[in-house]
Each structure stands twice: as C-alpha cells, then as structure tokens.
PDB file of C-alpha atoms in Angstrom:
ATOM      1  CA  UNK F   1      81.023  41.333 -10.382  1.00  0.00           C
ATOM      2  CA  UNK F   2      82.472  44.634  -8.585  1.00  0.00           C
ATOM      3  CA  UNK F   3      79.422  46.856  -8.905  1.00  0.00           C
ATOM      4  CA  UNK F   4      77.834  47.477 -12.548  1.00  0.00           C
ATOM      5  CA  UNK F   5      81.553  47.808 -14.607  1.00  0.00           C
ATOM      6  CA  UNK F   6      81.655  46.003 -17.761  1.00  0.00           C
ATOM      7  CA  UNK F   7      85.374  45.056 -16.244  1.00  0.00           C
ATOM      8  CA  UNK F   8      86.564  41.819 -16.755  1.00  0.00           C
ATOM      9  CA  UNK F   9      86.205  41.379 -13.319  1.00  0.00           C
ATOM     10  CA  UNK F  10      85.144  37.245 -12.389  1.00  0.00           C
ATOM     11  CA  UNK F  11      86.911  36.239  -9.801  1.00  0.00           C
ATOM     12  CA  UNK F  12      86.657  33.504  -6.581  1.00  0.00           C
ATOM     13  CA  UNK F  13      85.161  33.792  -3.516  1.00  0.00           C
ATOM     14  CA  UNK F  14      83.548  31.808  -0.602  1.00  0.00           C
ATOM     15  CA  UNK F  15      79.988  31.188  -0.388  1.00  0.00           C
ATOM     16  CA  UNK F  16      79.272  32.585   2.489  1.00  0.00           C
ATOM     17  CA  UNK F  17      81.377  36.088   1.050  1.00  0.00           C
ATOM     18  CA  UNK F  18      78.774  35.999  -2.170  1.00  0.00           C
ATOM     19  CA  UNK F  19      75.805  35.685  -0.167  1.00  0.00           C
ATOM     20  CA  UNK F  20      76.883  38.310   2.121  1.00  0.00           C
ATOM     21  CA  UNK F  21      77.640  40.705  -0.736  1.00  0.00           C
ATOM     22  CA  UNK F  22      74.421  39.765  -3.078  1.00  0.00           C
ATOM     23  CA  UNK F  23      71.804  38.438  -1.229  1.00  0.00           C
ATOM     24  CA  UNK F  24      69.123  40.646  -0.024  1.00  0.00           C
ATOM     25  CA  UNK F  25      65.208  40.251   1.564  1.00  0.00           C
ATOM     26  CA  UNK F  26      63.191  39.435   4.414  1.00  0.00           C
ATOM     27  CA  UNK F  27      64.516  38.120   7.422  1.00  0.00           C
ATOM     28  CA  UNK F  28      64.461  34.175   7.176  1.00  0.00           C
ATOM     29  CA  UNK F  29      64.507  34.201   3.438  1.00  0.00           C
ATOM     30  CA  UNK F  30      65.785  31.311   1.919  1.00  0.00           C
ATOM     31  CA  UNK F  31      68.751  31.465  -0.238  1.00  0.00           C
ATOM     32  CA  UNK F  32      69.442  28.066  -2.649  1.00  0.00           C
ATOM     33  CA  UNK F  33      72.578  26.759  -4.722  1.00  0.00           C
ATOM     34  CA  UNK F  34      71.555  23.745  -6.881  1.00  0.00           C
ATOM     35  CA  UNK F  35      73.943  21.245  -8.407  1.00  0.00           C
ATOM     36  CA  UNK F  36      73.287  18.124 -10.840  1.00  0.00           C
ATOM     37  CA  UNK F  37      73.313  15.395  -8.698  1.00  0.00           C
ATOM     38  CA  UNK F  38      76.252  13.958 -10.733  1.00  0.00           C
ATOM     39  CA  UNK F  39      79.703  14.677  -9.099  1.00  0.00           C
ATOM     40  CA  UNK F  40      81.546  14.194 -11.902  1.00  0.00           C
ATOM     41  CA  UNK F  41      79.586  16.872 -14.062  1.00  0.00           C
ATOM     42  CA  UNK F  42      79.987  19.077 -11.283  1.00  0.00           C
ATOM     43  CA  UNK F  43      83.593  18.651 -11.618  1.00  0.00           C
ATOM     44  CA  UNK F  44      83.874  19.033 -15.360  1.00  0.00           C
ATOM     45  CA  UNK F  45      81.524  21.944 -14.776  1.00  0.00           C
ATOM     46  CA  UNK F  46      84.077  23.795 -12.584  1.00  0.00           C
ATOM     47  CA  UNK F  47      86.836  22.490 -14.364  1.00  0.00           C
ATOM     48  CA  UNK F  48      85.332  24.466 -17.364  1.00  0.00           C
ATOM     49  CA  UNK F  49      84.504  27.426 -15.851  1.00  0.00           C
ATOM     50  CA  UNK F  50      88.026  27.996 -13.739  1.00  0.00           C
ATOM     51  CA  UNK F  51      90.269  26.841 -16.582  1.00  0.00           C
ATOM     52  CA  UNK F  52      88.612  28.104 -19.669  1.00  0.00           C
ATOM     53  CA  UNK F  53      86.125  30.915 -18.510  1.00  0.00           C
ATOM     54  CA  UNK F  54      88.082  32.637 -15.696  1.00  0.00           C
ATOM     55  CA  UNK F  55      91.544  32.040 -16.503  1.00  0.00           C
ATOM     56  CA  UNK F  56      91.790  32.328 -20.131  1.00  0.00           C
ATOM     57  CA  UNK F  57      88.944  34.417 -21.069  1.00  0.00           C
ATOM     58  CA  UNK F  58      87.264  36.340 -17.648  1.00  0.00           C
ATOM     59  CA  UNK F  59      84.397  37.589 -19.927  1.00  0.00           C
ATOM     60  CA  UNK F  60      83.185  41.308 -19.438  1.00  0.00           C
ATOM     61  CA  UNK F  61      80.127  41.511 -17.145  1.00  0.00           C
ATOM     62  CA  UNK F  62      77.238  42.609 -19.376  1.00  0.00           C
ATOM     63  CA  UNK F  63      73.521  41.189 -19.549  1.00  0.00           C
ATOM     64  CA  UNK F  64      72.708  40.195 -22.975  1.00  0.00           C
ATOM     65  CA  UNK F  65      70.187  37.437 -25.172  1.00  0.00           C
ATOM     66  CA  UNK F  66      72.947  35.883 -26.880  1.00  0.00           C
ATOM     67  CA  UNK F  67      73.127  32.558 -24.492  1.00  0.00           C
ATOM     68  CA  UNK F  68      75.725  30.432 -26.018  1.00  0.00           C
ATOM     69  CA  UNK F  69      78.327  33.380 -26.578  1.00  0.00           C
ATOM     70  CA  UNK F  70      81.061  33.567 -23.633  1.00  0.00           C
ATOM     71  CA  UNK F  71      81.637  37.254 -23.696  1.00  0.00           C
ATOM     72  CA  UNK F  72      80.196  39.519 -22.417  1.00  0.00           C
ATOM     73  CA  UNK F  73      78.491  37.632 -19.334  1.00  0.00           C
ATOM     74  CA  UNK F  74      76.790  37.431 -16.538  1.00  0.00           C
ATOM     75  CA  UNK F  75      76.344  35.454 -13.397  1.00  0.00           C
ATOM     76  CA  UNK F  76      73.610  32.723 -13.783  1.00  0.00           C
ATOM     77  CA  UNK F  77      74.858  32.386 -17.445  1.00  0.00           C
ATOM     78  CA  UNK F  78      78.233  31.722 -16.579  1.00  0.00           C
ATOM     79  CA  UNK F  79      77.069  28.699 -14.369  1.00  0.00           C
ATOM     80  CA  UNK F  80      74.733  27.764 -17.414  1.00  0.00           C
ATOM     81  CA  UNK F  81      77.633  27.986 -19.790  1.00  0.00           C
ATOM     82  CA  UNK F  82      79.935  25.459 -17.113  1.00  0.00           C
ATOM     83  CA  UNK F  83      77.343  23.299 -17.050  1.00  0.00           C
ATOM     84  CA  UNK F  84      76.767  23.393 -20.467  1.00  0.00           C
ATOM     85  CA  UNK F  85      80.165  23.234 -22.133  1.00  0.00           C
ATOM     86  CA  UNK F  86      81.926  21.465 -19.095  1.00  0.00           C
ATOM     87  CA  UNK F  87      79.745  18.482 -19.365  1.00  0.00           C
ATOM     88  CA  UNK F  88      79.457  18.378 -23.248  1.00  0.00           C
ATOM     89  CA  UNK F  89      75.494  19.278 -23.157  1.00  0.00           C
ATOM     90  CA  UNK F  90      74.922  16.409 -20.734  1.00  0.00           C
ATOM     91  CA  UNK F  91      73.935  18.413 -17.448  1.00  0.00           C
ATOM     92  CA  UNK F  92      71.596  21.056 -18.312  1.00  0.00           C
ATOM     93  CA  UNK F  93      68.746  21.391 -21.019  1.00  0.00           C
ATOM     94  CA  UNK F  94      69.519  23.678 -24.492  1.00  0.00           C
ATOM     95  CA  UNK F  95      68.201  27.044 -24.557  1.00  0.00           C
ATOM     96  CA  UNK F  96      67.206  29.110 -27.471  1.00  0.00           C
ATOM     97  CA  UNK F  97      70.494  30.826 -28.456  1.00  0.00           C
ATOM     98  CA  UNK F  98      69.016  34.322 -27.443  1.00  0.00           C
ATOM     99  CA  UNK F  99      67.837  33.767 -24.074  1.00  0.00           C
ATOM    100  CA  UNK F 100      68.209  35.070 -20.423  1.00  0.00           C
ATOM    101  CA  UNK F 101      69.283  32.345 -18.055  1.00  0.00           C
ATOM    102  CA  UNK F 102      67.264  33.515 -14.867  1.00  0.00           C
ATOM    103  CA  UNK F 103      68.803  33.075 -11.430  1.00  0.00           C
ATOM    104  CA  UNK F 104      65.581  32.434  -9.644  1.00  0.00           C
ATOM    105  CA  UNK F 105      64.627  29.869 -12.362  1.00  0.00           C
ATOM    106  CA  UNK F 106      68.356  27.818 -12.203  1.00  0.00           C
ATOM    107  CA  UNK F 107      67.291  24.756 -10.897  1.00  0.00           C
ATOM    108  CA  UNK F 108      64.645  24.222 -14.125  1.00  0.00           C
ATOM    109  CA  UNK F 109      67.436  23.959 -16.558  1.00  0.00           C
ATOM    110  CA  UNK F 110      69.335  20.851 -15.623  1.00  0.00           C
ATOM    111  CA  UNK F 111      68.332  17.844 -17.554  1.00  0.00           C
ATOM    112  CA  UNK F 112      67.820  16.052 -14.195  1.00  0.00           C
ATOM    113  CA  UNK F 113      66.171  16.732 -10.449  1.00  0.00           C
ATOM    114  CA  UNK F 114      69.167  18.934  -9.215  1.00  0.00           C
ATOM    115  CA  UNK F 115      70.506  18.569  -5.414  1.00  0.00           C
ATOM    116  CA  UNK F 116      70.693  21.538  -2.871  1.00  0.00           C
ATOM    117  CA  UNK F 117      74.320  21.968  -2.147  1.00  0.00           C
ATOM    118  CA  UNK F 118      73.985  25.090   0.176  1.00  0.00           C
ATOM    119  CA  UNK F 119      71.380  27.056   1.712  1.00  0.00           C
ATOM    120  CA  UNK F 120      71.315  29.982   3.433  1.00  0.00           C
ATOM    121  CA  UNK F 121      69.129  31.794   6.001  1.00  0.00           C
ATOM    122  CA  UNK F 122      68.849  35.219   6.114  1.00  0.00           C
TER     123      UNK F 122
END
C-alpha cells in the first residue's frame, strides 16, 4: 500500500520494486517469498487474487482480526486469502476467523512444505 491510507490502493508491481520499497535491515539480510509447491494452486491463487481481489473489489488497506473477511486488508492476508479462496481451502491451513496472518510466519500456514520462489539479499 501507498503509505498508511486506508485507500483502496492494491496494485502490481515487480519483485524487485516491493522489496526495494518495503524491505528494511542489516546488510546481508535475507528476504524470502514462499509458494506451495503446487503450480497449479499457485495459479488459481493469483487467478483469485488479480480477478476477484484487485479488480473487482481492491479492499481498503487496514489491519484487522477478522481473517476470512476481504475488506479491509492487508498484505500477508491478502496472499492468505488467494491461497485460501483461490485453491478452495486446499493450499494453506484454516485459521481462527479472528486472526493476524503474520508475514514473518507465512511459510507455516500452507498445508504442505512450501518452495522458495525468490530471495533477496540485502
């Protein structure tokens, strides 16, 4: 999101873009992206979240408990959400409906070992 609006302001950018803008720390920290080994529940996943969470709904960026509501959101919970409604519940483990879906703590919810799909040294 564009600094701390509310805005519905989701939008697409390269990898190397969001690490530049968000990713802070010691030199030679280590910066992750995990992905369910599965391609095609990566696929559904950002099938999900381009056609049905960006373009029809862009939910306001706000961080709240209520998990399995699509607005207002945030970032780790909008990948948990893709995962979670893209692949019909398949990819990543259910969460108490009032829970915070931690960034650090990403690659513990999918139902299987995740793969690193980018890394990043800073």
């Amino acid at each position: 999101p564009k600094g701390k609006s509310s805005a519905h302001n989701a939008r697409i950018i390269s990898k190397k873009h969001f690490f530049k803008l968000h990713v802070t720390g010691a030199k030679n920290e280590k910066v992750v992206a995990y992905r369910p080994a599965n391609e095609r529940y990566r696929k559904e996943a950002v099938s999900y979240a381009y056609h049905h969470m960006y373009k029809k709904h862009n939910p306001k960026y706000k961080i709240t408990w209520n998990l399995y509501k699509e607005n207002p959101s945030y970032c780790s919970k909008y990948v948990y959400l893709a995962y979670w409604r893209g692949t019909h519940h398949k990819a990543v483990k259910q969460r108490p409906g009032f829970w915070f879906i931690s960034p650090h703590k990403m690659q513990t919810y999918f139902v299987k070992k995740p793969k690193d799909v980018a890394s990043v040294r800073y």
